[in-house]
Short mmCIF file of N, CA and C in Angstrom, two decimals:
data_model
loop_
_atom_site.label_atom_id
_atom_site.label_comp_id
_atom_site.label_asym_id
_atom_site.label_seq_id
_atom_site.Cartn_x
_atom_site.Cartn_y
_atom_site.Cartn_z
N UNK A 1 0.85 -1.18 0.00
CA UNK A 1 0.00 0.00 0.00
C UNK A 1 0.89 1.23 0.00
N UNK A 2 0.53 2.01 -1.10
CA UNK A 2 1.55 3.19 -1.14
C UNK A 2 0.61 4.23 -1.05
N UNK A 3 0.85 5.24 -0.06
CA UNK A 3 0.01 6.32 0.21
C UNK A 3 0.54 7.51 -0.26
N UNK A 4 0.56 8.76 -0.39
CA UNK A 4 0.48 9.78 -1.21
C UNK A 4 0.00 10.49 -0.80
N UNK A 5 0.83 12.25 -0.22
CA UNK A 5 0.14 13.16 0.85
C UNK A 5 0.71 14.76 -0.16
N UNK A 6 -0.68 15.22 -0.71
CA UNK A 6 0.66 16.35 -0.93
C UNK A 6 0.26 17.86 0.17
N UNK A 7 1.20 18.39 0.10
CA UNK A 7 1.27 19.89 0.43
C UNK A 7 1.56 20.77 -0.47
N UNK A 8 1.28 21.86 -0.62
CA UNK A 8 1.92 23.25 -1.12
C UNK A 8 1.46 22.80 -2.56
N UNK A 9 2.30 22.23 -3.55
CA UNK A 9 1.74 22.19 -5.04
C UNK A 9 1.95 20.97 -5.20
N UNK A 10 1.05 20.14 -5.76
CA UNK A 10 0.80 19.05 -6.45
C UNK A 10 0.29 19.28 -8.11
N UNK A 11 1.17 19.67 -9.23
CA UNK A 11 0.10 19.52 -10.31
C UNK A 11 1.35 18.91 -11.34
N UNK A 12 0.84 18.79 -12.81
CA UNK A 12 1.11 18.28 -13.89
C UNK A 12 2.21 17.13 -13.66
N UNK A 13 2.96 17.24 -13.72
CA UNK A 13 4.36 16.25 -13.72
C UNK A 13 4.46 15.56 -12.20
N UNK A 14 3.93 16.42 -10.94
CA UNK A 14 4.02 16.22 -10.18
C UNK A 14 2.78 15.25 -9.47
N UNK A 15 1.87 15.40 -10.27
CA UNK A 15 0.55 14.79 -10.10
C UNK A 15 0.42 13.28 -10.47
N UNK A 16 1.46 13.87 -11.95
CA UNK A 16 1.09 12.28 -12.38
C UNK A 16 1.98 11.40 -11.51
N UNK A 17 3.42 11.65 -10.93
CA UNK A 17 4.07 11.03 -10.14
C UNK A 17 3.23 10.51 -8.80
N UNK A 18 2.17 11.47 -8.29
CA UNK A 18 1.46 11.25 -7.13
C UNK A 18 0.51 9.84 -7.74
N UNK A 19 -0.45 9.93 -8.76
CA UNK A 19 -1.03 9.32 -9.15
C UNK A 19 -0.69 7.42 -9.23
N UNK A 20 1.00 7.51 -9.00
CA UNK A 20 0.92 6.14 -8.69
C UNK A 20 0.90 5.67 -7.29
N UNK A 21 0.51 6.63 -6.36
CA UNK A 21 0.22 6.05 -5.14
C UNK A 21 -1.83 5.19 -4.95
N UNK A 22 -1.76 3.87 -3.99
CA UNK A 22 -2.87 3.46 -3.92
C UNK A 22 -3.92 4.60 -3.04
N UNK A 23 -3.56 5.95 -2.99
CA UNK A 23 -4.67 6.55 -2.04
C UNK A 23 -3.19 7.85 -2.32
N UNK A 24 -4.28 9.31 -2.56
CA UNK A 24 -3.52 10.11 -2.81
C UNK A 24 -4.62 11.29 -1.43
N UNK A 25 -3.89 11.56 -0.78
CA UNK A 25 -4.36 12.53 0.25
C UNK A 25 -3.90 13.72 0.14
N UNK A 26 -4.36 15.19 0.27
CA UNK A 26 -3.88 16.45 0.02
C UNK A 26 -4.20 17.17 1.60
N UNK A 27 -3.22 18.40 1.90
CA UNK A 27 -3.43 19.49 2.66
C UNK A 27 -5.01 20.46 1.79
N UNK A 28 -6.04 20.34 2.68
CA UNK A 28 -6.91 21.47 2.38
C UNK A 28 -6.74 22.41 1.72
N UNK A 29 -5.69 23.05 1.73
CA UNK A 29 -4.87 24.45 0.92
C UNK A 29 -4.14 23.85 -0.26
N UNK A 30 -3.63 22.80 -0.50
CA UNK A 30 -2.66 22.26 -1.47
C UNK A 30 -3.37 22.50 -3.01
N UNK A 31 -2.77 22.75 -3.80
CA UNK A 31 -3.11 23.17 -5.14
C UNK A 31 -2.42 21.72 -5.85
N UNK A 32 -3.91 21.07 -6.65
CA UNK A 32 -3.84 19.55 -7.17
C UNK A 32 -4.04 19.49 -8.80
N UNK A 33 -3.50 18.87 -9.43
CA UNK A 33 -4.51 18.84 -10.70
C UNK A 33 -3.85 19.48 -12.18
N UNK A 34 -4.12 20.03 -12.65
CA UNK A 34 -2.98 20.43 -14.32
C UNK A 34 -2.66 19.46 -15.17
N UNK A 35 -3.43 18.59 -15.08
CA UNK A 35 -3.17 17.79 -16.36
C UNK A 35 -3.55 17.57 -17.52
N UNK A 36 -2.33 17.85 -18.17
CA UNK A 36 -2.26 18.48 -19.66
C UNK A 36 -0.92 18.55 -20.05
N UNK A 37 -0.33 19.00 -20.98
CA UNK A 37 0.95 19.17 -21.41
C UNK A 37 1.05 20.55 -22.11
N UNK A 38 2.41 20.88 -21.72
CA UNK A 38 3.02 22.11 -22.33
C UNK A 38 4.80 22.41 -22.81
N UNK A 39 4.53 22.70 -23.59
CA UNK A 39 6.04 23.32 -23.73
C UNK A 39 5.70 24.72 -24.84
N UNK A 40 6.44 25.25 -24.18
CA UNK A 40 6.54 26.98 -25.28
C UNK A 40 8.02 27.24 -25.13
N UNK A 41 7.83 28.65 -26.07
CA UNK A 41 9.34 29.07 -26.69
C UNK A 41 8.63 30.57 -27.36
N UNK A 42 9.49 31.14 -27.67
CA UNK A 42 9.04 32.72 -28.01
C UNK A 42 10.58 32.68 -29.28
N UNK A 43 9.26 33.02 -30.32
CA UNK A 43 10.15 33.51 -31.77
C UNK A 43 10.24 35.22 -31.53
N UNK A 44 11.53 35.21 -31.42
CA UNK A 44 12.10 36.51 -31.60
C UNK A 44 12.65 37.39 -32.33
N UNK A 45 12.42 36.64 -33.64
CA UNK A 45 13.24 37.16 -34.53
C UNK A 45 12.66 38.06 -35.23
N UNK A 46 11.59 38.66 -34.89
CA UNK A 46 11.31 39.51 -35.99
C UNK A 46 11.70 41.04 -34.69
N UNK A 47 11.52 40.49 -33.37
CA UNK A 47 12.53 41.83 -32.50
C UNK A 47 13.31 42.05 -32.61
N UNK A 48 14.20 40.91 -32.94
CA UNK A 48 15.75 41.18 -33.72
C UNK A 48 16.28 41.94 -34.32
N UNK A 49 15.72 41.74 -35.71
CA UNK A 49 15.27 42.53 -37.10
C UNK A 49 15.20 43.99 -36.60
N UNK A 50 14.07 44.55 -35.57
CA UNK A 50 13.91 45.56 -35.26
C UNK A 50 14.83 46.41 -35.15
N UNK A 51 15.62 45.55 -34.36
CA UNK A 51 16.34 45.81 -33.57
C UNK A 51 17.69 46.27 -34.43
N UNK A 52 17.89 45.80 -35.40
CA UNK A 52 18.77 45.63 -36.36
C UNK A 52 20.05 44.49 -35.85
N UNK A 53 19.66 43.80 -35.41
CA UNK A 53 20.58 41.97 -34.95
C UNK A 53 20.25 41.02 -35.82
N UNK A 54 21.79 40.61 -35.82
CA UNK A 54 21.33 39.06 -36.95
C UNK A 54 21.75 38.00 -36.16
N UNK A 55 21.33 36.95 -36.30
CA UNK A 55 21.63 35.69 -35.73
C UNK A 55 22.68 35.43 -36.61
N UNK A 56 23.85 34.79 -36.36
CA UNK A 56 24.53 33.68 -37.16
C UNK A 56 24.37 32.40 -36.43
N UNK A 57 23.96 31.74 -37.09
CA UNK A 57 24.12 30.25 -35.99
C UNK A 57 24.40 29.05 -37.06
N UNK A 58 24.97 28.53 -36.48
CA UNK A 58 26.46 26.90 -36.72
C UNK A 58 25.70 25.97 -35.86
N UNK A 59 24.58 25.31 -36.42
CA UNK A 59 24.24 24.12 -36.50
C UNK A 59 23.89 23.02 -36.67
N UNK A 60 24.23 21.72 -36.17
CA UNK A 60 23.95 20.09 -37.49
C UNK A 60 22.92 19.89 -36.64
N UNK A 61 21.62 19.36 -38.11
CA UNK A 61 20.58 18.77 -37.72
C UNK A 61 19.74 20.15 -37.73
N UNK A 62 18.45 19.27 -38.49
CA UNK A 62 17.46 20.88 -38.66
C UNK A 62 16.46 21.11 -37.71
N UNK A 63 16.80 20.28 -36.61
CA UNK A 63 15.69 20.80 -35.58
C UNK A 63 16.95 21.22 -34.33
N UNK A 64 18.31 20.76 -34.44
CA UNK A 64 18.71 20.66 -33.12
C UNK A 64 18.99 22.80 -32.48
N UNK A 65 18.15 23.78 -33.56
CA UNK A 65 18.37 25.13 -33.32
C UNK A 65 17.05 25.53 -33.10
N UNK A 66 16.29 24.56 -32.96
CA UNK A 66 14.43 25.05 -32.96
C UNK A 66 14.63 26.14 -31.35
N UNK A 67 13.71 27.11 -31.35
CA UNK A 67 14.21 27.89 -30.10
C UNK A 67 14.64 28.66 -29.90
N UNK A 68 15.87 28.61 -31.04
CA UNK A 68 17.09 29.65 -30.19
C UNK A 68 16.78 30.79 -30.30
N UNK A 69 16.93 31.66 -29.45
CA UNK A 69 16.47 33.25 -29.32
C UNK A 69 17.30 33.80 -30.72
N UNK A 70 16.05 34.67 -31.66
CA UNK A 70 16.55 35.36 -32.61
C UNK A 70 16.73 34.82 -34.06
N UNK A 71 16.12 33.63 -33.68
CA UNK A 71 15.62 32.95 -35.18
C UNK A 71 14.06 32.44 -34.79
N UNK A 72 13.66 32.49 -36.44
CA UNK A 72 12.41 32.09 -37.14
C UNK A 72 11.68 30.55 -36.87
N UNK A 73 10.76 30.68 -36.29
CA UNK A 73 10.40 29.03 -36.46
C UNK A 73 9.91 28.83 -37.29
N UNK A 74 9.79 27.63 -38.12
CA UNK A 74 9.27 27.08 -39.03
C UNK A 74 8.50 26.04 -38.70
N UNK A 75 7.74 26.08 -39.79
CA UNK A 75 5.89 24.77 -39.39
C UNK A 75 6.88 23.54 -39.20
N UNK A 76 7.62 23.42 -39.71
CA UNK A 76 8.49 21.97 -39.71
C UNK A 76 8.73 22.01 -38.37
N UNK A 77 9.83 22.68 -37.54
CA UNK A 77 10.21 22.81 -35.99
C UNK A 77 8.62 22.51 -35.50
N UNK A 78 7.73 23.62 -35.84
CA UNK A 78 6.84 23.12 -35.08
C UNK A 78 6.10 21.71 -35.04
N UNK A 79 5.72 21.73 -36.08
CA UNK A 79 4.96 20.22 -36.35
C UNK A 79 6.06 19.07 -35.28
N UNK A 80 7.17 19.16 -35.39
CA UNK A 80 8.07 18.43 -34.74
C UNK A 80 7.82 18.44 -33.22
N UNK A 81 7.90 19.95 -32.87
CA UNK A 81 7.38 20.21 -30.84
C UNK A 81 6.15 19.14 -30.79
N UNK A 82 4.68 19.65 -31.55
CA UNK A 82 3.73 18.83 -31.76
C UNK A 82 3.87 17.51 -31.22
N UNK A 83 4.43 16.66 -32.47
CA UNK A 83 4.96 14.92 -32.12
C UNK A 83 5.85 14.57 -30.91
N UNK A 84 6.06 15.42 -30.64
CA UNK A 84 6.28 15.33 -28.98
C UNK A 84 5.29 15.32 -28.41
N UNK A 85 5.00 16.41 -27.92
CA UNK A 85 4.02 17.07 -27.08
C UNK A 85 2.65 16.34 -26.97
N UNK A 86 2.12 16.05 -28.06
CA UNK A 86 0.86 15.19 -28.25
C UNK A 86 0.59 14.05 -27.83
N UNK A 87 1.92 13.11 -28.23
CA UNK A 87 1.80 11.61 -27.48
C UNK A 87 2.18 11.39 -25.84
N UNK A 88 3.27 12.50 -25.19
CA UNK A 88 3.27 12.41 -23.98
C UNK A 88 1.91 12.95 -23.58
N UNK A 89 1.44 13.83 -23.89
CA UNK A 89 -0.08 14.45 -23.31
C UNK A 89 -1.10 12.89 -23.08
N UNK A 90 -0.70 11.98 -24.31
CA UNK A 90 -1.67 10.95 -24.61
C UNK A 90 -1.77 10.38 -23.04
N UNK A 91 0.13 10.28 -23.14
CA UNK A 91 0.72 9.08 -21.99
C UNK A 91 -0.21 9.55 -20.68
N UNK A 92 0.16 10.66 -20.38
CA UNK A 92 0.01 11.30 -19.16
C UNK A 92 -1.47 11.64 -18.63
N UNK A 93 -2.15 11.28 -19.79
CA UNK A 93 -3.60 11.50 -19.66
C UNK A 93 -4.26 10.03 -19.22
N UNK A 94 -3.40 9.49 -20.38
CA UNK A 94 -4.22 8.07 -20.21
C UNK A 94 -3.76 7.11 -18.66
N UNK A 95 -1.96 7.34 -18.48
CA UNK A 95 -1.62 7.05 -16.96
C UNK A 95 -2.62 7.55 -15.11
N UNK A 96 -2.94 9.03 -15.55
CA UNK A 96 -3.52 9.43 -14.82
C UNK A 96 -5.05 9.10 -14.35
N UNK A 97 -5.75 8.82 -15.76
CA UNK A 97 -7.07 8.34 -15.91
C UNK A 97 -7.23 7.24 -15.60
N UNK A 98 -6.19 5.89 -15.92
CA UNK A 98 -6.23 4.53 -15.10
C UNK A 98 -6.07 4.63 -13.78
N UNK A 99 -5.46 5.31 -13.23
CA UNK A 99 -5.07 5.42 -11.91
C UNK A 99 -5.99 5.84 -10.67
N UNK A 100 -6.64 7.09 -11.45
CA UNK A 100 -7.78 7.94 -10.57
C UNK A 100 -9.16 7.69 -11.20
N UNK A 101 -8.87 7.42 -12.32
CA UNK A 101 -10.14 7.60 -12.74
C UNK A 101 -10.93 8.95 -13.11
N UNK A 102 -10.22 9.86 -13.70
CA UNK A 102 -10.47 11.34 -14.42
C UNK A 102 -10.70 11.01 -15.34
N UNK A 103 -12.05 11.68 -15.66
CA UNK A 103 -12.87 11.97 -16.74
C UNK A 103 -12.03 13.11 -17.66
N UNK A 104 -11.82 12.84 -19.35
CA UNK A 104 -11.37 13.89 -20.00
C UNK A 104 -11.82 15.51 -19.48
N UNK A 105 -12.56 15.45 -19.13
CA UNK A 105 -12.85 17.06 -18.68
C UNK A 105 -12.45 17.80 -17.72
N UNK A 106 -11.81 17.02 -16.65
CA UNK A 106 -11.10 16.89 -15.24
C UNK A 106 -9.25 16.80 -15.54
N UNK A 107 -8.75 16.71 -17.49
CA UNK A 107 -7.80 16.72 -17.66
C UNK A 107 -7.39 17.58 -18.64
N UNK A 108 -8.05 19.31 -18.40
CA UNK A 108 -7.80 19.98 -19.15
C UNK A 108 -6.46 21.11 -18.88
N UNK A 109 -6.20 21.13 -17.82
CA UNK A 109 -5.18 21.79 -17.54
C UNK A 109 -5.32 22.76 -16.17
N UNK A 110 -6.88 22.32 -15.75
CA UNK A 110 -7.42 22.91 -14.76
C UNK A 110 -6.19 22.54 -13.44
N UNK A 111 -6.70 23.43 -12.42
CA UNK A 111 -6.03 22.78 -11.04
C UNK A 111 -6.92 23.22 -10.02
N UNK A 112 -7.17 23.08 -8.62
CA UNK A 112 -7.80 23.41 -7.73
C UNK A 112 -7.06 22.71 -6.70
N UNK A 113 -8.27 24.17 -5.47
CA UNK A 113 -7.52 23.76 -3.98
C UNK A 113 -8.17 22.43 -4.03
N UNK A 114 -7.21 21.89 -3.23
CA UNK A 114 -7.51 20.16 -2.86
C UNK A 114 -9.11 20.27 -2.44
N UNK A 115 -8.61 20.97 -1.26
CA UNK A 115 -10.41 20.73 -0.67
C UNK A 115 -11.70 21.20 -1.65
N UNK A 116 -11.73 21.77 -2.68
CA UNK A 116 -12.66 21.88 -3.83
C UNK A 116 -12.47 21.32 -4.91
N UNK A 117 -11.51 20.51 -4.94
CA UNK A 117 -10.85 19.52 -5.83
C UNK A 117 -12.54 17.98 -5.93
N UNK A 118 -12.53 17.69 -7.59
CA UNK A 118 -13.36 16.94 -7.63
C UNK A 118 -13.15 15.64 -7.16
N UNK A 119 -13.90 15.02 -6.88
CA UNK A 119 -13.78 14.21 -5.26
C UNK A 119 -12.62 12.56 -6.09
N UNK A 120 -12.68 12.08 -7.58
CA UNK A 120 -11.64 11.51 -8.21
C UNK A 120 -10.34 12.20 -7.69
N UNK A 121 -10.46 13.22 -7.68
CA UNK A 121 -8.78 14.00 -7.90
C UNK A 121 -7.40 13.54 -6.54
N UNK A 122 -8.50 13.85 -5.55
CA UNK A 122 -7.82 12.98 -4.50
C UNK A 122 -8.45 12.41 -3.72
N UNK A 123 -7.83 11.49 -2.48
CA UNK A 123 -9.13 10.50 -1.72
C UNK A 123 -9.40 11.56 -0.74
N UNK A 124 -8.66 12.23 0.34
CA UNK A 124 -9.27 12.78 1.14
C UNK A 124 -8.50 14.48 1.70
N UNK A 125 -9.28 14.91 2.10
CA UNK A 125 -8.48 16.53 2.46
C UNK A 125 -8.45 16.02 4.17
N UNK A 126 -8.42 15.66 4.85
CA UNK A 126 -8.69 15.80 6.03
C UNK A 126 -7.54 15.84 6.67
N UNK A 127 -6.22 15.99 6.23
CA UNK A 127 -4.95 15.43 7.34
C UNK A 127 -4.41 16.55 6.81
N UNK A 128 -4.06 17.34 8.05
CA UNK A 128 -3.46 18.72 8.14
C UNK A 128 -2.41 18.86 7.78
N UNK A 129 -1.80 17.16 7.75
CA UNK A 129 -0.27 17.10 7.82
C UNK A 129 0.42 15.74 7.44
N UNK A 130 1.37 15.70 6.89
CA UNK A 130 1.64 14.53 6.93
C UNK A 130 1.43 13.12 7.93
N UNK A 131 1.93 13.95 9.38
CA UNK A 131 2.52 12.96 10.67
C UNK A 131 0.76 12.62 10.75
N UNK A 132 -0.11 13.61 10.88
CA UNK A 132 -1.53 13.14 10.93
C UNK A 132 -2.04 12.10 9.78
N UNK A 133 -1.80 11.99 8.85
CA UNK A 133 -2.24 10.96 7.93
C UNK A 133 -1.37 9.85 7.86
N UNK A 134 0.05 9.28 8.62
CA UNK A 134 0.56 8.84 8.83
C UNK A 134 0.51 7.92 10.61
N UNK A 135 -0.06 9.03 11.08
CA UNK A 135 -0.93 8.06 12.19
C UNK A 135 -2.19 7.57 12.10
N UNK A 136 -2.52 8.08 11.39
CA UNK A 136 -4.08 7.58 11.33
C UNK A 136 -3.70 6.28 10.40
N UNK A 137 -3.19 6.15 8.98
CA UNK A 137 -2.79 5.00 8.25
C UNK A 137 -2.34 3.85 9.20
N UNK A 138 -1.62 3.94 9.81
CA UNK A 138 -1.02 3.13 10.80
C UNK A 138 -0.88 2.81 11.83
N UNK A 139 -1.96 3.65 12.18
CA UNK A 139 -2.73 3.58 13.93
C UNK A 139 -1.11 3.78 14.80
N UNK A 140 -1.02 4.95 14.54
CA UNK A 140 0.67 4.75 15.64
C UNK A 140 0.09 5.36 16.82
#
């Protein structure tokens, strides 16, 4: 039996890690939930330009410069972030949903305080604290 207590922030990456516990318990105040996927980057190159700056950049492989401050992205780089981004979203959706049992609509990127958290999201708000949900589990 693996139990699972969070405090302070519990969401996306951190959630789904929680999610392999058999019983996930939160602090009342704890912020739960964000599941979804993200990655961003900011094309700068047309501030550049403004700016009157040129990039030179020296690199092999046509994605390994996707990013770099002061160049152009292209649908290609992107489409590429995409095929990332899409199938871990799959993973992380579909891991989380076996686990808890979240409904697609409960895995939009939302988060909430634990204690208004939908009642799948975690098993219980009631332990103020770790050492409290740790005695009570184990009758110490």
């Amino acid at each position: 039996r693996v139990i699972g207590y969070a405090s302070g922030h519990c969401c996306s990456a951190a959630y789904w890690m929680a999610s392999a516990c058999d019983e996930l318990h939160a602090d009342p105040s704890a912020t739960v939930g964000s599941v979804s996927t993200i990655m961003s980057g900011q094309d700068t190159s047309r501030q550049w330009e403004m700016e009157g700056r040129e990039l030179k950049l020296f690199a092999t492989g046509k994605f390994k410069a996707t990013g770099t401050p002061g160049k152009r992205w292209t649908e290609e780089e992107e489409a590429n972030i995409w095929s990332i981004v899409r199938p871990l979203d799959a993973e992380f959706k579909g891991y989380v949903s076996a686990r808890r049992q979240l409904t697609p609509d409960l895995m939009e990127g939302q988060w909430w305080i634990a204690k208004h958290a939908p009642a799948a999201v975690v098993d219980s708000t009631t332990f103020q604290d770790i050492d409290a949900l740790l005695m009570a589990a184990y009758q110490l």
